[in-house]
Coordinates of C-alpha atoms and ligand atoms in Angstrom, one line a residue:
X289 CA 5.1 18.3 -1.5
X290 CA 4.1 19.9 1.6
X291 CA 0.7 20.2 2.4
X292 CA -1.5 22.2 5.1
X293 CA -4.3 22.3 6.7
X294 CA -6.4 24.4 3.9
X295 CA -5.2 22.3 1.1
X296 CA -7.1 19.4 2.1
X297 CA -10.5 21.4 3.1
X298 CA -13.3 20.3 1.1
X299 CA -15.5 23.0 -1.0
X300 CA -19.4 22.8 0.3
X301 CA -22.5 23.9 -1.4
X302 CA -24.0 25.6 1.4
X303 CA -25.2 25.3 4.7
X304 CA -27.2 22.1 5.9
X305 CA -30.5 23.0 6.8
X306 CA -32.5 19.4 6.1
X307 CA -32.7 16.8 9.1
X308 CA -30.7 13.4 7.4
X309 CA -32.8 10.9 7.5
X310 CA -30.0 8.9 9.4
X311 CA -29.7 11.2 11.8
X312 CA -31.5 9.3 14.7
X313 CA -28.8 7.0 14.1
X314 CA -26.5 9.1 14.7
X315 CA -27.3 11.0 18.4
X316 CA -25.1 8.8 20.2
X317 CA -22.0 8.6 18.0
X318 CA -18.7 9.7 18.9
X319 CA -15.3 9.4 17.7
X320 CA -13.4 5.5 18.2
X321 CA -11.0 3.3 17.1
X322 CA -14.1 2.5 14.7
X323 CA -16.3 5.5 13.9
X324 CA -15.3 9.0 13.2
X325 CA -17.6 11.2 14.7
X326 CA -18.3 13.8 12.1
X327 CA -16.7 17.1 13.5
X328 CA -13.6 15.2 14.3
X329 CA -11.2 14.7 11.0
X330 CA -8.5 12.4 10.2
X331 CA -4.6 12.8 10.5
X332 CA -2.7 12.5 7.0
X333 CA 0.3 11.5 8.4
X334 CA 0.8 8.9 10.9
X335 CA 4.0 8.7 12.7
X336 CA 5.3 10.8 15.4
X337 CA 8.3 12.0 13.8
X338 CA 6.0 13.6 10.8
X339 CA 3.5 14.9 13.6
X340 CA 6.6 16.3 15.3
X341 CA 7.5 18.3 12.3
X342 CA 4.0 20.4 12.5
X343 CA 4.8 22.9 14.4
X344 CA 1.3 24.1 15.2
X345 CA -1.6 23.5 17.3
X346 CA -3.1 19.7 16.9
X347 CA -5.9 21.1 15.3
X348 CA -3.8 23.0 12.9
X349 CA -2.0 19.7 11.6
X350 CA -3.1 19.0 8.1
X351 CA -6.4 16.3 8.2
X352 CA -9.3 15.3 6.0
X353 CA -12.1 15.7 6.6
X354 CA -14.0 12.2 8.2
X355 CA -16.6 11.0 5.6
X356 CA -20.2 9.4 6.5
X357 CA -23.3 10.4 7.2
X358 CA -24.4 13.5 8.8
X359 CA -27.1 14.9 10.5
X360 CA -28.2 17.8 9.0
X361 CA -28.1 17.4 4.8
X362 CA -27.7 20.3 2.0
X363 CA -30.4 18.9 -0.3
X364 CA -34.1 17.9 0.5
X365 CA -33.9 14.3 -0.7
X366 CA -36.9 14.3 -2.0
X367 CA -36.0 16.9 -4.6
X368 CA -32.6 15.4 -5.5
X369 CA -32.3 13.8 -9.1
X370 CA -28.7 11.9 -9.3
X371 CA -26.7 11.0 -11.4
X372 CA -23.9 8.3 -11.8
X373 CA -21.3 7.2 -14.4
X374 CA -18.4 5.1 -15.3
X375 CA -15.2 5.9 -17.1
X376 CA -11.6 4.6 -18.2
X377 CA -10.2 0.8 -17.7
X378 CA -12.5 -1.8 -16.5
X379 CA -11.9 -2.4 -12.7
X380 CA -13.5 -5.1 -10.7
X381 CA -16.3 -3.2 -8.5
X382 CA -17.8 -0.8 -10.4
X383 CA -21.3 -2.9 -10.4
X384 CA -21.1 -3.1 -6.8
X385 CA -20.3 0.7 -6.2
X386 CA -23.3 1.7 -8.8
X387 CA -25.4 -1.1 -6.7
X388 CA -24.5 0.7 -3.5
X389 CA -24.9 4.0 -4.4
X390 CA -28.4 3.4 -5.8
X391 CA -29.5 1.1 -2.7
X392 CA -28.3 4.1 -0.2
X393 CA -29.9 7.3 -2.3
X394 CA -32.9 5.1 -2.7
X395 CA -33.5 2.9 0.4
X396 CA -32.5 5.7 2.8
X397 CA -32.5 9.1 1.3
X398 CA -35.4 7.9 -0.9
X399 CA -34.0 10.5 -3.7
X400 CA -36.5 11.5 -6.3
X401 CA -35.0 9.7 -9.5
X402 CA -31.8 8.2 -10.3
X403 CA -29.6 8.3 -13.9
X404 CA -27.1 6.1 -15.0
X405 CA -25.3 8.1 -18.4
X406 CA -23.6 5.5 -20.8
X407 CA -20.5 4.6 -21.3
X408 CA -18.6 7.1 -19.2
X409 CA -18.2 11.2 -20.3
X410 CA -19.8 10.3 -23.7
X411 CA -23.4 9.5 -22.0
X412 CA -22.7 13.3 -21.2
X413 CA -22.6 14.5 -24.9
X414 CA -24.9 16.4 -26.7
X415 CA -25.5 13.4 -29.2
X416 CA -25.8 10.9 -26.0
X417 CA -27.6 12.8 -23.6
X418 CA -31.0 10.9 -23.9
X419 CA -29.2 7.7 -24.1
X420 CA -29.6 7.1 -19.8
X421 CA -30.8 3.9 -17.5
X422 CA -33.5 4.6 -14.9
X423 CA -31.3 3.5 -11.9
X424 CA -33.7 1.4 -9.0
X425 CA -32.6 -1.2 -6.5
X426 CA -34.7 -3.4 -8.7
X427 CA -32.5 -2.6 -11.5
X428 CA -29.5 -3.6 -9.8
X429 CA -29.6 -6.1 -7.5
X430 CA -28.1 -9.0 -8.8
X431 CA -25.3 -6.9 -10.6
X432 CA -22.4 -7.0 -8.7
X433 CA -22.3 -11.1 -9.4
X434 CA -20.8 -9.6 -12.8
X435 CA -17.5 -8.0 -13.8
X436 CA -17.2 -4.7 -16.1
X437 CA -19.8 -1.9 -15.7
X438 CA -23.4 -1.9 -16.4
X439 CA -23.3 1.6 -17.7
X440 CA -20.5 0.7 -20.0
X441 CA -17.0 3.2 -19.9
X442 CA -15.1 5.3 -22.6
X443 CA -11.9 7.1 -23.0
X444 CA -11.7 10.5 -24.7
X445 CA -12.3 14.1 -23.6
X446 CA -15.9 15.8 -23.9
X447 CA -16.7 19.2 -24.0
X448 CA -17.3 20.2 -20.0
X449 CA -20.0 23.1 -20.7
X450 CA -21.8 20.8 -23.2
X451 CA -21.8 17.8 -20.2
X452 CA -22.9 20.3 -17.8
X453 CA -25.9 21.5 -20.4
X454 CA -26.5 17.8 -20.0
X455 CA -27.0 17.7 -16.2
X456 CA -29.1 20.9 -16.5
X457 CA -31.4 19.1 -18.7
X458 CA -31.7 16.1 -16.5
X459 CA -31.6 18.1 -13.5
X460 CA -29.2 16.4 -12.1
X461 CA -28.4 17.7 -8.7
X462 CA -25.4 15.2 -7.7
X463 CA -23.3 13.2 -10.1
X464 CA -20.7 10.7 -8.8
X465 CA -18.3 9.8 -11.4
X466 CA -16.1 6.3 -10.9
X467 CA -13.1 6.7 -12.4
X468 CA -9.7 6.7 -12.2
X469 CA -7.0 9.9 -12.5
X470 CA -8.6 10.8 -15.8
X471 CA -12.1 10.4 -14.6
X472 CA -10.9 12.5 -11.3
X473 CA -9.6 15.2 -14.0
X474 CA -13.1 15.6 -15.7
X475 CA -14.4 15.6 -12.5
X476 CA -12.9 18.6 -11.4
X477 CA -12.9 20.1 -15.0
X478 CA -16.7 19.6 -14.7
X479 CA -17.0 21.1 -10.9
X480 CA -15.3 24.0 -12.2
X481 CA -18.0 24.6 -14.9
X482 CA -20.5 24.2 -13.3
X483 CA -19.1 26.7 -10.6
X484 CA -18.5 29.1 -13.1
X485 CA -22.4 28.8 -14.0
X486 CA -23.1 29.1 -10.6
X487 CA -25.0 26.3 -10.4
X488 CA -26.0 24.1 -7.5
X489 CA -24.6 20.3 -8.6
X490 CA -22.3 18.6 -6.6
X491 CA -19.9 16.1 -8.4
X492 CA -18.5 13.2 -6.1
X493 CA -15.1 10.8 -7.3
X494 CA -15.1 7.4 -6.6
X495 CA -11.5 6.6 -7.0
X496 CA -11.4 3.8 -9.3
X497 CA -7.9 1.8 -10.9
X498 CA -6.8 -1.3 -10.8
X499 CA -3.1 0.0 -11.1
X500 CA -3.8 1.4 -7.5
X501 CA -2.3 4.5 -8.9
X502 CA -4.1 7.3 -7.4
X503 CA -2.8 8.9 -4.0
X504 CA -4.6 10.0 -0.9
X505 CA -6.4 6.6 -1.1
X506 CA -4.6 3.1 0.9
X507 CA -6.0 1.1 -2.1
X508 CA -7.8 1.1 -4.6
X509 CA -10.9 -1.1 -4.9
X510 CA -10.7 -3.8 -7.2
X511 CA -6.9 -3.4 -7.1
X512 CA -7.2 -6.5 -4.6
X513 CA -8.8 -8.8 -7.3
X514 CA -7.1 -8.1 -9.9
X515 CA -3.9 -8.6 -8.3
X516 CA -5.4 -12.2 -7.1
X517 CA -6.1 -12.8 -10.8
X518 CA -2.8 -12.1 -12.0
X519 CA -1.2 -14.6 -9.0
X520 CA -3.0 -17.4 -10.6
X521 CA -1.1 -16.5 -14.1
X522 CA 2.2 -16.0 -12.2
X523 CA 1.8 -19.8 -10.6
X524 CA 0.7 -21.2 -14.3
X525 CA 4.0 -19.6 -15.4
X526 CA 6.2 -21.0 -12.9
X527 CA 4.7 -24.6 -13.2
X528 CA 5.7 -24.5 -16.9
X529 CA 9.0 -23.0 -16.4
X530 CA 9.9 -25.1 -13.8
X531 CA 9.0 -28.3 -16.2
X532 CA 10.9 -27.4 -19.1
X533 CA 14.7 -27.4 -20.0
X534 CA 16.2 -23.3 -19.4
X535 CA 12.5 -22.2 -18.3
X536 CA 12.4 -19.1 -19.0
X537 CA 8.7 -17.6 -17.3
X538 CA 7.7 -14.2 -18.2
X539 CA 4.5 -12.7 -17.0
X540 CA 2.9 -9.1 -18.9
X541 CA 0.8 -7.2 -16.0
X542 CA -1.0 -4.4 -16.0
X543 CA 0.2 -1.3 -14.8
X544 CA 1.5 1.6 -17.0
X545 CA 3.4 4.1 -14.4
X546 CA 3.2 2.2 -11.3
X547 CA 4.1 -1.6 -10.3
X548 CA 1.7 -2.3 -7.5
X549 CA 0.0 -5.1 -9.5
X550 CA 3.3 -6.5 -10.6
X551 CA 4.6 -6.4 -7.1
X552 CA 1.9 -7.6 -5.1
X553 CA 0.7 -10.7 -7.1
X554 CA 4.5 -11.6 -7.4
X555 CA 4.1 -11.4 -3.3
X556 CA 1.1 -13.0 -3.5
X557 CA 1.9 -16.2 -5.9
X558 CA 5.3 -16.2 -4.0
X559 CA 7.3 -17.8 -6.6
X560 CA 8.9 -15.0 -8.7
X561 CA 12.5 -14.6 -8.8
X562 CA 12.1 -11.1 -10.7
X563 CA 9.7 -8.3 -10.4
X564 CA 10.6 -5.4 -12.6
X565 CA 8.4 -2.1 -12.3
X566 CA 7.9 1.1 -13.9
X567 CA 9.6 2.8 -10.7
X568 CA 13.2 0.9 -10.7
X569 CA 14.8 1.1 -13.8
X570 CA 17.3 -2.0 -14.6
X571 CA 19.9 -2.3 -17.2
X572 CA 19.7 -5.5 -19.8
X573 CA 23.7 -5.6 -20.3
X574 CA 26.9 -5.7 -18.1
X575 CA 27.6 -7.9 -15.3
X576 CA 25.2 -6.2 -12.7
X577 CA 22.6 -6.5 -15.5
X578 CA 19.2 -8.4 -16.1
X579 CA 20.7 -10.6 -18.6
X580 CA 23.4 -11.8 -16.5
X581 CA 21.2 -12.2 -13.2
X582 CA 18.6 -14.3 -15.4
X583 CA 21.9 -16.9 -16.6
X584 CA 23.0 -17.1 -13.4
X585 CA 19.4 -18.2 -12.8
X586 CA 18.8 -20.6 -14.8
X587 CA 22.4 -22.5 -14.3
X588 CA 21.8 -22.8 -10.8
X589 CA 18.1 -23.3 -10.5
X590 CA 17.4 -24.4 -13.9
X591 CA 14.9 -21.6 -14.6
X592 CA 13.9 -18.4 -13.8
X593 CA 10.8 -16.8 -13.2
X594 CA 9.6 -12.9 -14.2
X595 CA 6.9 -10.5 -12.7
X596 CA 6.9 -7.4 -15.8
X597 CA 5.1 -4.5 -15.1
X598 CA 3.8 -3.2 -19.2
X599 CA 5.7 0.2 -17.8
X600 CA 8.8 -1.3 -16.9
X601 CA 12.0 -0.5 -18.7
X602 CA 10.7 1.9 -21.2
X603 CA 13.7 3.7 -21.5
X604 CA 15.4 0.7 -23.0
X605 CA 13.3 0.7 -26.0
X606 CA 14.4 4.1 -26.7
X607 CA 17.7 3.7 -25.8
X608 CA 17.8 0.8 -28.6
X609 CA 16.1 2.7 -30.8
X610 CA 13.3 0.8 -31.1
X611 CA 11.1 3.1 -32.5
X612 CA 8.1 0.5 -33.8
X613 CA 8.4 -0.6 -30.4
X614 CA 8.3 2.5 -28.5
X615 CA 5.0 4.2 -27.1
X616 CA 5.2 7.3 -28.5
X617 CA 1.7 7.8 -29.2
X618 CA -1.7 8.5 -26.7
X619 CA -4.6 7.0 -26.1
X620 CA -8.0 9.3 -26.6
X621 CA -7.8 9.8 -23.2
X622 CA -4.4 11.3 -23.8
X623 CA -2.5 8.4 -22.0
X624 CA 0.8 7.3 -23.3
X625 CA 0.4 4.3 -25.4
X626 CA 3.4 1.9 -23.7
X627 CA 6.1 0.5 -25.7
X628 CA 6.6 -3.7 -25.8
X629 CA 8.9 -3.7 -23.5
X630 CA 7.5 -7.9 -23.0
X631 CA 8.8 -8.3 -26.7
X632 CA 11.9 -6.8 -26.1
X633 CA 13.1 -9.0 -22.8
X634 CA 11.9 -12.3 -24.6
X635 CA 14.2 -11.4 -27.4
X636 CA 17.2 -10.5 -25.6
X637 CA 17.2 -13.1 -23.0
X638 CA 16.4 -15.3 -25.8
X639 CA 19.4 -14.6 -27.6
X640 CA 21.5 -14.2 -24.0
X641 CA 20.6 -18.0 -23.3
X642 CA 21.6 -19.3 -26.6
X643 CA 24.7 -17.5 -26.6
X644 CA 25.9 -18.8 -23.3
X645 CA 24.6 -22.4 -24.3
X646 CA 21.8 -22.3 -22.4
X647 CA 19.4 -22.3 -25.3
X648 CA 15.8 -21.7 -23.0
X649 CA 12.1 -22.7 -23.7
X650 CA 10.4 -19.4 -23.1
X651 CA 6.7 -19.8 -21.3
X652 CA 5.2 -16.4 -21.7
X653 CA 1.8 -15.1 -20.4
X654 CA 0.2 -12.2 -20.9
X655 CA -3.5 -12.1 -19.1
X656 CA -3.9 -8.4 -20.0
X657 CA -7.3 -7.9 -19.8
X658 CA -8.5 -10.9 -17.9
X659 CA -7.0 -9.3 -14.7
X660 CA -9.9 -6.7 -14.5
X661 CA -13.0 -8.0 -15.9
X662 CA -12.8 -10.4 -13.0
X663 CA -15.9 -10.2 -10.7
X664 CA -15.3 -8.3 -6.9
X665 CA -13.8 -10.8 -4.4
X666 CA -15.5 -10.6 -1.2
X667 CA -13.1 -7.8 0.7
X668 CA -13.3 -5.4 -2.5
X669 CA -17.5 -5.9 -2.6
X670 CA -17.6 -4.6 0.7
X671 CA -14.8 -1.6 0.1
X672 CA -17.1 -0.8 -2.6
X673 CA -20.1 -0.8 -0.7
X674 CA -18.7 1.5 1.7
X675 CA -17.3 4.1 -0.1
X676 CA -20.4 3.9 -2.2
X677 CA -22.4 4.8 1.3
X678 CA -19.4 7.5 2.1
X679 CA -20.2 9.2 -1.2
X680 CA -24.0 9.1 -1.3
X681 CA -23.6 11.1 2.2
X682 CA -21.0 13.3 1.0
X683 CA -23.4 14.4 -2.1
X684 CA -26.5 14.9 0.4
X685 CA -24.5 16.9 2.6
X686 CA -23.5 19.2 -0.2
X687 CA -19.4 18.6 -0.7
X688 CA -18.3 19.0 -4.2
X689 CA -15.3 18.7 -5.8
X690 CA -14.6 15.6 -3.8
X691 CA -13.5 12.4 -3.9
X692 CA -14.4 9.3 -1.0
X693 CA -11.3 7.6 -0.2
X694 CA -9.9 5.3 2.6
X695 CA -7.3 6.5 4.0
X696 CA -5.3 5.1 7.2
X697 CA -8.2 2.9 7.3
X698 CA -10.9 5.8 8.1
X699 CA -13.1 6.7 5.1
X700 CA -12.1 10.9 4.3
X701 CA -13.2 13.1 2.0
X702 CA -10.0 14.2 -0.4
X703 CA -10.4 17.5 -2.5
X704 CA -10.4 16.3 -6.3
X705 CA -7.3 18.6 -7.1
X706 CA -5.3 16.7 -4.4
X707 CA -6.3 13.2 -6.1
X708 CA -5.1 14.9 -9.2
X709 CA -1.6 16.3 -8.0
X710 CA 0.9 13.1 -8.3
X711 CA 1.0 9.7 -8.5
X712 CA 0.8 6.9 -5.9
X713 CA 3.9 4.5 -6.9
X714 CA 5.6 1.8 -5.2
X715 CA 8.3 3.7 -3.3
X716 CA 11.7 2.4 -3.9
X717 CA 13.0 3.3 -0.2
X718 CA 9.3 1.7 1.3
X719 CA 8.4 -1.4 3.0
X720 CA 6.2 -3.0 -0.1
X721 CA 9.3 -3.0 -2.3
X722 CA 11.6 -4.4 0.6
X723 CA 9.0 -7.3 1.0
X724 CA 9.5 -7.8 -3.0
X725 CA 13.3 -8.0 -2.4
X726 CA 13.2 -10.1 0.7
X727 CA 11.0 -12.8 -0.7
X728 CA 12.4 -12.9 -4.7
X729 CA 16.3 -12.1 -3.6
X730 CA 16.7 -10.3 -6.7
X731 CA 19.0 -7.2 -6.4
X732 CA 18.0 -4.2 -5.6
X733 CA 19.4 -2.6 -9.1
X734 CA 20.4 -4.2 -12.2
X735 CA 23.0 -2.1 -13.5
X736 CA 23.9 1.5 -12.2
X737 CA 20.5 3.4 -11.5
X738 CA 20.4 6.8 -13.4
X739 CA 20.5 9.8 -11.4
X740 CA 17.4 11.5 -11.2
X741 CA 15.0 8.5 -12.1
X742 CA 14.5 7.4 -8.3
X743 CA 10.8 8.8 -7.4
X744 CA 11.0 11.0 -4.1
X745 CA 9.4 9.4 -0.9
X746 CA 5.7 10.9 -0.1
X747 CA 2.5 9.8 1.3
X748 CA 1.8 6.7 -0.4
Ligands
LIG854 N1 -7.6 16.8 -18.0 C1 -8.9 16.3 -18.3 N2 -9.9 17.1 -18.5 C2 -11.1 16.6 -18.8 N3 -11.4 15.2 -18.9 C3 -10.3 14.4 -18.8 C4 -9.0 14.8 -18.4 N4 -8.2 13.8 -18.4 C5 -9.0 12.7 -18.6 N5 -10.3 13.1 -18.9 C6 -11.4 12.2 -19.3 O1 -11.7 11.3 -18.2 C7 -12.2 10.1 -18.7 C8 -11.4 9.0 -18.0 O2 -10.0 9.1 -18.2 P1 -9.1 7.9 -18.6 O3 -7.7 8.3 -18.5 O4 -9.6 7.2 -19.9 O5 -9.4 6.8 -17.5 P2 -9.3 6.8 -15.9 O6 -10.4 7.6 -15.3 O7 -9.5 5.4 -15.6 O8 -7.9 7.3 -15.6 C9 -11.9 10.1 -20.2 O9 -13.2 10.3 -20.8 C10 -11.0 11.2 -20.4 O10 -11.1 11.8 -21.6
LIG855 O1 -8.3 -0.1 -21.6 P1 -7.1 0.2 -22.4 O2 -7.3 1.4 -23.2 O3 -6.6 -1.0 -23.2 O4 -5.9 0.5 -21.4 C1 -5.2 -0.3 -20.6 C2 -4.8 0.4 -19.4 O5 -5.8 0.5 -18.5 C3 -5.4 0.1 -17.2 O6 -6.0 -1.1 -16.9 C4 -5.9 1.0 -16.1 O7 -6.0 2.3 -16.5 P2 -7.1 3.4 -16.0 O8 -7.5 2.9 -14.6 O9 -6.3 4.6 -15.8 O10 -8.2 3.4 -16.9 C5 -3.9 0.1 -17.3 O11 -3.3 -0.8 -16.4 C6 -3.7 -0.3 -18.7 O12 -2.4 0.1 -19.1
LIG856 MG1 -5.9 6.5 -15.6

């Protein structure tokens, strides 16, 4: 996908005409390795071949635009009721971006009043509407010491004109939602509504998934402790394998269409011998396949430890036919339900081993949810601080239809539909899956890869 300059331009409300209350802060600042002065915009690419391939005037080359504070404001604080929610999978961080957003409108833009809606777009329904939390620093302070969300989170799709008759009622005048690609989807979905209205609300994304998913954004927040959470499972797995006769260790992660989780906790715990992801497809048969690899395993080392991705191998439950198996159905959200691709491997390498005489004791974890009700660790608190600061200032400076992101370390402003058009997944040609490779030794394939199944090179 090629991109240019005026995709990644960010919609405003108007012009700025109210002094920020920051903006004494901000006389003196200018652009450096550590601040991004505010007329001044980041590169999306970052190499000098890619920069090369522009051929246009530097300031033609495709860039966000920097977030942060600015000095002149679309909204008179004062005036400004706001609005925040949650939506989709739990993700470590979401009490400390709520905490930060409400400390920055309150503290320093001293907003008129602050809403939290319940348990995601539902708090915006007709029937939920009245059901909201009075949002003060008092309120939150101590609630980033727990996991999960104080406003609670749903799936399933609402009604966009009946959530923006919501906001009209509460006159809501900004409305950040934290969420992941779904959440950015009714984001945008609700930006366009309320455009068609003509109204004056802006809607801000906070990019939220602990599959670290979503593209246009170097991480995720919350990604990092959940993938800390899932090392610890990997180590308990190998201790057990390693202790018993044919160990056969197999870890369930998180992560339905992309393996960062899977890849970077079996980096992390460093003692996997096989990381399987959504993004490589591996054959179970032949002598280049899984099954083979894992014997060969286990004779030499005596057992074998396995990183699995919940998207992994999905194919192979259809290809077997494995209908009761197979995720065929969606959630309310409308995202695939995943097949048990888990059950599938313990059988067959289960039946492999015996076969060959190698009868194994399988140690199998699955830690599922306990991956991302985990509290912040201390790097994601302060990503979430920040990019709760970086949207608060994007909402008083009137963007819309935008989502705060970190990107190439800078904080940027990405337009919701670009958060919307693919999928960040771990590149099979990048330098994360080489890492994977050097440090388990596993082959690069198992089996012949299918043509047409390797996901093309971009951004992330
Ligand atoms: N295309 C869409 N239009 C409107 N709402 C959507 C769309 N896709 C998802 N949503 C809604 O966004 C919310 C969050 O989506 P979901 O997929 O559950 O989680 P996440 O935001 O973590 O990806 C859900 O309420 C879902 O119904
Ligand atoms: O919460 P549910 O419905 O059980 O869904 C589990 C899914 O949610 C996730 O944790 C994250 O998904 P979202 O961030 O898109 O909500 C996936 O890794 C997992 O497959
Ligand atoms: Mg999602």
């Amino acid at each position: 996908m090629t991109l240019y300059l005026d995709d990644l331009r960010v919609r405003h409300l108007g012009e700025c005409r109210y002094d920020s209350p920051l903006s004494e802060m901000l006389t003196t600042k200018q652009t450096s390795p550590h601040y991004v002065a505010e007329g001044d915009r980041v590169l999306l690419e970052d190499t000098v071949s890619m920069l090369a391939g522009h051929d246009v005037p530097p300031e033609q080359v495709p860039s966000f635009e920097a977030a942060g504070p600015r000095k002149k404001i679309y909204f008179d604080p004062s005036s400004v009721t706001a609005g925040i929610l949650t939506c989709g999978g739990l993700c470590p961080g979401l009490n400390n971006v709520i905490r930060g957003l409400v400390q920055e409108l309150a503290v320093h833009y001293k907003v008129k009043r602050i809403l939290g809606f319940r348990n995601g777009l539902r708090g915006l329904t007709s029937e939920h509407r009245d059901d909201t939390v009075e949002l003060t620093p008092e309120h939150v302070r101590d609630i980033h010491n727990a996991g999960g969300t104080i406003l609670g989170s749903s799936r399933g799709n609402q009604d966009p004109d009946e959530m923006v008759d919501s906001l009209v009622e509460h006159g809501v005048d900004v409305l950040f939602v934290i969420g992941g690609d779904g959440g950015m989807r009714a984001a945008t979905c609700l930006s366009n509504a309320i455009e068609a209205r003509g109204l004056d609300i802006a809607v801000i994304g906070v990019p939220k998934t602990i599959d670290n998913d979503l593209p246009f954004t170097d991480q995720s927040f919350g990604f990092q402790s959940a993938f800390a959470s899932a090392m610890d499972f990997i180590s308990s797995v190998s201790v057990e394998a390693a202790a018993s006769p044919n160990g056969v260790g197999l870890v369930k992660l998180m992560g339905r269409h992309s393996g960062f989780i899977a890849a970077y906790a079996a980096l992390a715990a460093n003692g996997a011998d096989i990381v399987l992801i959504p993004e490589i497809p591996f054959a179970l048969d032949g002598p280049e396949g899984l099954l083979a690899y894992v014997e060969q395993h286990v004779r030499k080392k005596g057992y074998v430890v396995i990183v699995l991705a919940e998207g992994a191998g999905q194919d192979l439950l259809e290809d077997a036919d494995l209908s009761h198996r197979n995720g065929k159905a969606t959630d309310a959200s409308g995202n695939v339900k995943l097949g048990k691709i888990d059950d599938l491997l313990k059988e067959r390498i289960t039946d492999h081993l015996t076969a060959v005489g190698l009868a194994p004791t399988m140690r199998y974890i699955d830690p599922s949810y306990a991956i991302r009700s985990v509290v912040a660790n201390a790097y994601d608190s302060v990503y979430c601080l920040r990019l709760a600061h970086a949207a608060a200032h994007a909402a008083m400076a009137g963007r819309t239809e935008v989502a705060v992101a970190r990107w190439r370390r800078r904080f940027v402003h990405v337009p919701l539909s670009l958060m919307t058009s693919r999928r960040n997944q771990v590149d099979p040609d990048g330098d994360l899956w080489m890492s994977v490779l050097e440090t388990t030794c596993q082959p690069a394939e198992f089996g012949v890869q299918r043509e047409g199944e390797k996901v093309p090179s971009g951004f992330c």
